[in-house]
Coordinates of C-alpha atoms and ligand atoms in Angstrom, one line a residue:
X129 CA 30.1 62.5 -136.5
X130 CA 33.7 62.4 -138.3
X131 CA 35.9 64.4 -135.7
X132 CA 34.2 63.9 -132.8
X133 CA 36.5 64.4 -129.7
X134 CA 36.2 60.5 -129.8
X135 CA 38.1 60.0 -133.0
X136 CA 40.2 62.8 -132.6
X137 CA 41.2 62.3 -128.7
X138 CA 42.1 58.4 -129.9
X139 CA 43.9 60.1 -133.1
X140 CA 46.1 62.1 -131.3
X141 CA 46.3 61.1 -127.8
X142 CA 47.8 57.8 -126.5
X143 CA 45.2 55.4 -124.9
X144 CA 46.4 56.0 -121.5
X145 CA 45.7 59.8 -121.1
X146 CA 42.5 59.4 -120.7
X147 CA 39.6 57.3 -119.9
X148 CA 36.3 58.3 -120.2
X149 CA 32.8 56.3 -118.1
X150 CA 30.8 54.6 -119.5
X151 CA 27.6 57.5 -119.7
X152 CA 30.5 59.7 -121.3
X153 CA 30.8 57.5 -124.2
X154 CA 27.2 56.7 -123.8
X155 CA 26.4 60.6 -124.9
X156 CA 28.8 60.6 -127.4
X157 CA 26.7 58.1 -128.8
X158 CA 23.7 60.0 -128.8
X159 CA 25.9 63.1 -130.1
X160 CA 27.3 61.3 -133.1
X161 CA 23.6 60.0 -133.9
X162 CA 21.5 63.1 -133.5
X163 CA 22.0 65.8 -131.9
X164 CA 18.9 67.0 -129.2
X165 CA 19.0 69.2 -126.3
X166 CA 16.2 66.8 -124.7
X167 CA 18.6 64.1 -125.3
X168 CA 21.7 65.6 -123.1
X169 CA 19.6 67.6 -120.8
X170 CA 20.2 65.0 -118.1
X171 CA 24.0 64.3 -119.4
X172 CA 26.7 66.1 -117.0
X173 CA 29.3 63.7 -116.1
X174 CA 32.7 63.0 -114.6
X175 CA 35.6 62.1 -117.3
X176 CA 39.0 61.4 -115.5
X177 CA 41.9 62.8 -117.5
X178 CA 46.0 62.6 -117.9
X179 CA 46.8 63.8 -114.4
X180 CA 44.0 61.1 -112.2
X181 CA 41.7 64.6 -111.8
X182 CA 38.0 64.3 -113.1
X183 CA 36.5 67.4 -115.0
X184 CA 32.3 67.6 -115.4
X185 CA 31.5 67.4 -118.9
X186 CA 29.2 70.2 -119.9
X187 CA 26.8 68.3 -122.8
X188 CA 24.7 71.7 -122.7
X189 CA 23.8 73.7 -125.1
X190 CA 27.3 75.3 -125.0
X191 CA 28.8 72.2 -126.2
X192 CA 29.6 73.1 -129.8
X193 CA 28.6 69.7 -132.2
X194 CA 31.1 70.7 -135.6
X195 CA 33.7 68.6 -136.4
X196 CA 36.6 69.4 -134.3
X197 CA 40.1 71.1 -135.2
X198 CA 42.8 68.3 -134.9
X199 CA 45.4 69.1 -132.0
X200 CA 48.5 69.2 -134.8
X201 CA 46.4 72.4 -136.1
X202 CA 44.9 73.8 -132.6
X203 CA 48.9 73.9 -131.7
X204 CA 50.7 74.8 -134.8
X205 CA 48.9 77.4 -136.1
X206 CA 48.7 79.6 -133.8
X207 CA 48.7 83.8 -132.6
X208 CA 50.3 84.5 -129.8
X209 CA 52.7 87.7 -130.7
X210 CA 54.9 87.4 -127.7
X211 CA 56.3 84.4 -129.0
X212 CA 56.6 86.2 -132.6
X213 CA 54.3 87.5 -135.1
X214 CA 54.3 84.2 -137.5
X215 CA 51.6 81.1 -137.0
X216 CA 54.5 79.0 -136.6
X217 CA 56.5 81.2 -134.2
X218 CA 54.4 79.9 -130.9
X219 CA 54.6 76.2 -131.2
X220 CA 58.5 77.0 -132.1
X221 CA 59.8 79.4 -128.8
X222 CA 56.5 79.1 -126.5
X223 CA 58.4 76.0 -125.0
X224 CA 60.8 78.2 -123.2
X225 CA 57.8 79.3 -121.0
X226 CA 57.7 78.3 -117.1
X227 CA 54.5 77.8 -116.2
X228 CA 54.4 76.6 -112.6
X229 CA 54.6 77.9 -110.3
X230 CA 51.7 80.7 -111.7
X231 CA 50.1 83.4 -109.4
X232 CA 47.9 86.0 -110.5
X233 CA 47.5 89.3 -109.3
X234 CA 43.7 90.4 -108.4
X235 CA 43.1 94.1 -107.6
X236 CA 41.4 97.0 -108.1
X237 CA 38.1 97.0 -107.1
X238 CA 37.8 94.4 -104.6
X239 CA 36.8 94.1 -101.4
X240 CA 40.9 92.8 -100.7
X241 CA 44.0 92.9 -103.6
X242 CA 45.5 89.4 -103.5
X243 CA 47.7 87.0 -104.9
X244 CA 46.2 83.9 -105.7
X245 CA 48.0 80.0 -106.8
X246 CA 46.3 78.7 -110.2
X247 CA 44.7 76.4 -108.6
X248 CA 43.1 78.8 -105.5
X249 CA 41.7 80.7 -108.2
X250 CA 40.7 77.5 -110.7
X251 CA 39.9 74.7 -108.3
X252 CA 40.0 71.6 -109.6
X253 CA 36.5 70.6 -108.9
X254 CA 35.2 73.4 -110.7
X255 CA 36.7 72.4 -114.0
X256 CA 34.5 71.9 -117.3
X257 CA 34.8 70.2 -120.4
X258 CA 32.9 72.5 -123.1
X259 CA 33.7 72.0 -127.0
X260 CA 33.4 75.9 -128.6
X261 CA 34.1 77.5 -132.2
X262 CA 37.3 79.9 -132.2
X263 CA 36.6 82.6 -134.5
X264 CA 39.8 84.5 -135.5
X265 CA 38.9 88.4 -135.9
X266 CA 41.4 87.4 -139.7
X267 CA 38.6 84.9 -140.8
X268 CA 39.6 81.5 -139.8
X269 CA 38.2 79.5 -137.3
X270 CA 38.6 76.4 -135.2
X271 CA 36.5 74.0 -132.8
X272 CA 38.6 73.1 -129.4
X273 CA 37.2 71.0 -126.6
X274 CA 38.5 73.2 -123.4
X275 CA 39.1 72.5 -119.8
X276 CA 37.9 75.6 -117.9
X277 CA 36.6 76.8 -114.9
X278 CA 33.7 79.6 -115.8
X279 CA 34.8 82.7 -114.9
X280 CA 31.9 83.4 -112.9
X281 CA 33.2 81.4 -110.3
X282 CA 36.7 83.0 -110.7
X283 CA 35.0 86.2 -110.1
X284 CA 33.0 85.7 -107.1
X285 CA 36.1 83.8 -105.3
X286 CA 38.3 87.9 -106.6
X287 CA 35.1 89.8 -104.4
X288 CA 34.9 92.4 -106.6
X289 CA 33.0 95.6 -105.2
X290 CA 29.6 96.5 -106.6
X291 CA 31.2 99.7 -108.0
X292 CA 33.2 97.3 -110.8
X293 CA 31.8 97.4 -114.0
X294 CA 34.3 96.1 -116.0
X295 CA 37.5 93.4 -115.6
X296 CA 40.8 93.5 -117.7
X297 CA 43.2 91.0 -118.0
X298 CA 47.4 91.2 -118.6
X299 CA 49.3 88.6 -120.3
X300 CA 52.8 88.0 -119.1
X301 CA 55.4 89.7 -120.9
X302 CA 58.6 88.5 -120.0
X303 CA 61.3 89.2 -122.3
X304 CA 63.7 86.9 -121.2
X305 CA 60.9 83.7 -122.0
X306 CA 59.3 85.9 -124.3
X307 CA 61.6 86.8 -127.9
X308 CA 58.4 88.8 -129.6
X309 CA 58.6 91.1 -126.6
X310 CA 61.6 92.2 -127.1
X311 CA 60.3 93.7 -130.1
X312 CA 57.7 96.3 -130.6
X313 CA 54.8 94.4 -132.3
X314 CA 52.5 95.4 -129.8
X315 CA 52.5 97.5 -126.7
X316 CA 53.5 95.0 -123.8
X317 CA 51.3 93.7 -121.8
X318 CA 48.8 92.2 -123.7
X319 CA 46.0 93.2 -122.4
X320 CA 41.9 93.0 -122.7
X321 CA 38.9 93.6 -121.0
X322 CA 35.3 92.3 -121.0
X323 CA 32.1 94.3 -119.4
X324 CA 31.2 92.7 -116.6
X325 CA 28.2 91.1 -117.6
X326 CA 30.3 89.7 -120.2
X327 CA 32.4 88.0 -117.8
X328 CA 30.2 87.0 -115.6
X329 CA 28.2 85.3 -118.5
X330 CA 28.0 81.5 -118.6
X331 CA 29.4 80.8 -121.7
X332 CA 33.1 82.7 -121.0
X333 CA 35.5 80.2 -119.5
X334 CA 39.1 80.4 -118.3
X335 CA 40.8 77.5 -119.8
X336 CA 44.0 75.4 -118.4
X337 CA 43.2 72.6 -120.4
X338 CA 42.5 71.8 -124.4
X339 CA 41.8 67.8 -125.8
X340 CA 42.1 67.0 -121.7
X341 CA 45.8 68.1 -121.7
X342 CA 47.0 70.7 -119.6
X343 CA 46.9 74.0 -121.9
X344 CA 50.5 74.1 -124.2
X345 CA 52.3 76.8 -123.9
X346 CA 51.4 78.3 -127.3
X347 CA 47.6 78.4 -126.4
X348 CA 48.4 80.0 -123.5
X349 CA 49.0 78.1 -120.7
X350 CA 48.8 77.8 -117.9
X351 CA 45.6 80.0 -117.9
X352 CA 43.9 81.4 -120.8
X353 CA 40.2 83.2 -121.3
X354 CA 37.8 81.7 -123.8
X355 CA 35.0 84.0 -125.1
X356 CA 33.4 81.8 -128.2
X357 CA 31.3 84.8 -129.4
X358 CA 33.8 87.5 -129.7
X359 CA 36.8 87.8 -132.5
X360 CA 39.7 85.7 -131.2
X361 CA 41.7 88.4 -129.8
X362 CA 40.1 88.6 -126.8
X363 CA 40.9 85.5 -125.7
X364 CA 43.8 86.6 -124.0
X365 CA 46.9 84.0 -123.2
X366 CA 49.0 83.0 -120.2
X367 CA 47.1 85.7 -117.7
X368 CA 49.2 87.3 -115.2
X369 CA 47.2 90.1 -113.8
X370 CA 43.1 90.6 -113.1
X371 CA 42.0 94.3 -112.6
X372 CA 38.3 95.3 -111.9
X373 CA 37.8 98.7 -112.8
X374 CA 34.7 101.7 -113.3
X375 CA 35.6 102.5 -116.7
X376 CA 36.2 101.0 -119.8
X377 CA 39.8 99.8 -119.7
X378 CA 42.3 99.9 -122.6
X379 CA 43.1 97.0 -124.9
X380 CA 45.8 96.2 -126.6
X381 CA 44.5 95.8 -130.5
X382 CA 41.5 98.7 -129.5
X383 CA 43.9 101.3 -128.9
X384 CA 46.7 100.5 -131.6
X385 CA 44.0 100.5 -134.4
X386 CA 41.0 101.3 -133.0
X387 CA 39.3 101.5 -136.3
X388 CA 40.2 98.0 -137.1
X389 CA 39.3 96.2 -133.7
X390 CA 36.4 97.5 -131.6
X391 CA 37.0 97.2 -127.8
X392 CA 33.3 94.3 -127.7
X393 CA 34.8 92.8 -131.2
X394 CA 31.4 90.9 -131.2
X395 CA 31.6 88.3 -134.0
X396 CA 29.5 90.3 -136.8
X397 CA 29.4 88.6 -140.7
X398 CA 27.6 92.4 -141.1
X399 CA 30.4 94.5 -140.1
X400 CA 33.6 93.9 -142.4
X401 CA 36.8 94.6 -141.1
X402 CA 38.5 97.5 -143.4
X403 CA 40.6 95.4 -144.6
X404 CA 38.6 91.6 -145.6
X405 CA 35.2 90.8 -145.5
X406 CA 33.8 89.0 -142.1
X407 CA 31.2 87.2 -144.1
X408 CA 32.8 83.5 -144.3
X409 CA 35.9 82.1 -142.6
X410 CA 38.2 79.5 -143.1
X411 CA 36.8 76.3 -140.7
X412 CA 40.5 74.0 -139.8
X413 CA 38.4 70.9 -139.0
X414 CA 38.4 67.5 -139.5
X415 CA 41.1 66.0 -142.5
X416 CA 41.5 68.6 -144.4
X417 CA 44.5 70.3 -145.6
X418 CA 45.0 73.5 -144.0
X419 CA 45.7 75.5 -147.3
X420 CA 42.0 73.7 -148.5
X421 CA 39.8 74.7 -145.5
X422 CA 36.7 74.6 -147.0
X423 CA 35.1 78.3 -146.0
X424 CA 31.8 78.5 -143.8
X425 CA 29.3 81.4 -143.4
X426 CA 30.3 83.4 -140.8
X427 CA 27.5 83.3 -137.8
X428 CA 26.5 86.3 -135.9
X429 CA 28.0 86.4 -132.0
X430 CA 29.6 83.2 -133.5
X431 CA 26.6 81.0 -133.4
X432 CA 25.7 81.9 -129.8
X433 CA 23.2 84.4 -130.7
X434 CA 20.7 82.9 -128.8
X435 CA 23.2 82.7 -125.6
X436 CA 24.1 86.6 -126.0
X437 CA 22.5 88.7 -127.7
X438 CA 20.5 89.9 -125.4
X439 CA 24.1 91.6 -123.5
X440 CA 24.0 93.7 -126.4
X441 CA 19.9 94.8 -126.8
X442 CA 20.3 98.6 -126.6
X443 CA 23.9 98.8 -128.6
X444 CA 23.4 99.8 -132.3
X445 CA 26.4 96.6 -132.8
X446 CA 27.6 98.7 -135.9
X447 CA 28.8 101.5 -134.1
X448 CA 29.6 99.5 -130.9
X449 CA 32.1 96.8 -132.9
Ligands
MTE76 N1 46.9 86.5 -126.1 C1 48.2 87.1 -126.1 N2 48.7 87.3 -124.9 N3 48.9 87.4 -127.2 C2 48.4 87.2 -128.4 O1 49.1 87.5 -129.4 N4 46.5 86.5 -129.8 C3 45.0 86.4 -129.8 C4 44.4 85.5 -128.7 N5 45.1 85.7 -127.4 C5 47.1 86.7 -128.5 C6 46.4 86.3 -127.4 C7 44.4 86.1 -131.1 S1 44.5 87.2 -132.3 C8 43.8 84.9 -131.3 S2 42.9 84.5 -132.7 C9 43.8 83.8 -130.3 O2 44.6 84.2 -129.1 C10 44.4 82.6 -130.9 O3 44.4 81.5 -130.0 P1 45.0 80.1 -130.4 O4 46.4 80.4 -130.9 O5 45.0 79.2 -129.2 O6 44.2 79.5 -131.5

């Protein structure tokens, strides 16, 4: 496999940040040859990285097998408003961002509000390694091996009561670190919200790390969500605040066009946005110039059908977008 996190983990990142064992490299083997589930089944292994911390590699069926984004792209092209509203406004002002120390707020419904360190709410122990497509709700797309903790853990460690039934999550939005804040883009916080079956779903992770770096600040470190099968813009950045709630909470893109971005924003090749069709997307993989990014059919849930679909049985998906 060209662009395998191989090639582009020795492209980009110098030989000491990591070192992988021997059955690590032994699956990637078996990944680059052929791809079977029966084949990695029995694969979950250690990989030290950068810091001397070990993360378990996932080589599940969540493990995505396309070619991967290169880390130049996954960090220079990037949304992330508060820094500005351009692709290249992140990479450019997200440096001014302190990262540590981080708490986050839990309340709501919860058994007890609290504050928690990063690392009280993401233990290090509980960190993953899972390689998942990024599809942008504006029709491009990426593939980025994460660091994460499932949020499932997370959640269990916040007690919610059994009254919640849904969890939102607030960027920071801090004008002095923050220039795009100062301007009215969006309504500050950034905020989003999943059901909580959602959440609580395997698949959603909360990343600190990409390509076994701690998270840069323009994908949103220190602590970011991943949700592969929804439009990117739920995959809130640099998370400050967790609220679990009874009703639906507001989002940030739901309520300033709410007929352009649904509050599930499910990927859906079936239900264009107003604007642009959602049938293909732009795939920033492998070699390829950026401007020449060869366009892919567009998946339903993102290629994770299989995974979710099921969340969504009794929802007519082209109302409920
Ligand atoms: N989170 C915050 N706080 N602010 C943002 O502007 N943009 C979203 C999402 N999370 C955004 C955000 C959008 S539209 C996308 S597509 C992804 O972040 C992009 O993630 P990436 O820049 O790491 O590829």
């Amino acid at each position: 496999m060209k662009n395998g996190l191989r090639d582009v983990l020795q492209a980009e990142t110098p030989e000491a940040v990591y070192m992988a064992r021997r059955r690590y490299l032994k699956w990637l083997g078996i990944a680059t040859a052929s791809w079977s589930l029966s084949a990695c089944a029995e694969q979950n292994d250690a990989v030290d990285i950068a810091d001397g911390t070990h993360v378990s590699v996932d080589s599940d069926p969540f493990t995505a097998e396309d070619p991967l984004t290169r880390f130049e792209d996954a960090t220079s092209y990037n949304n992330f408003y508060e820094f500005g509203t351009g692709k290249s406004d992140p990479r450019r002002y997200a440096g001014q961002l302190r990262t540590t120390p981080w708490e986050i707020e839990v309340s709501g419904m919860v058994e007890q509000p609290h504050t928690f360190s990063l690392t009280e709410l993401l233990p290090v122990e509980e960190r993953v390694e899972r390689v998942y497509r990024l599809r942008c709700v504006e029709a491009w797309s990426m593939v980025i091996p994460w660091i994460g903790v499932p949020l499932a853990n997370v959640i269990a460690r916040c007690r919610p009561t059994s009254e919640a039934r849904f969890v939102s999550f607030e960027s920071l939005a801090d004008p002095n670190q923050m220039p795009g804040v100062r301007s009215s883009a969006l309504d500050w916080p950034y905020t989003e919200a999943l059901r909580m079956d959602e959440a609580m779903h395997p698949l959603t992770l909360l990343a600190t790390g990409m390509y076994r770096r701690d998270l840069p600040a323009q994908n949103g470190a220190p602590i970011r969500l991943v949700v592969p099968w929804k439009y990117g813009f739920k995959s809130i950045k640099s998370i400050k605040r967790i609220r679990f709630t009874r009703e639906q909470p507001e989002t940030t893109w739901n309520r300033m066009q709410p007929s352009e971005y649904g509050f599930y924003a499910n990927v859906n090749p079936e239900v264009d946005h107003p604007r642009w069709s959602q049938r293909s997307e732009r795939r920033l993989a492998g070699d390829g110039n950026r401007a020449f990014a060869p366009r892919v059919p567009t998946l339903p849930f993102n290629g994770y059908a299989a995974q979710v679909a099921d969340l969504y049985r009794d929802m007519d998906l082209r109302t409920w977008f």
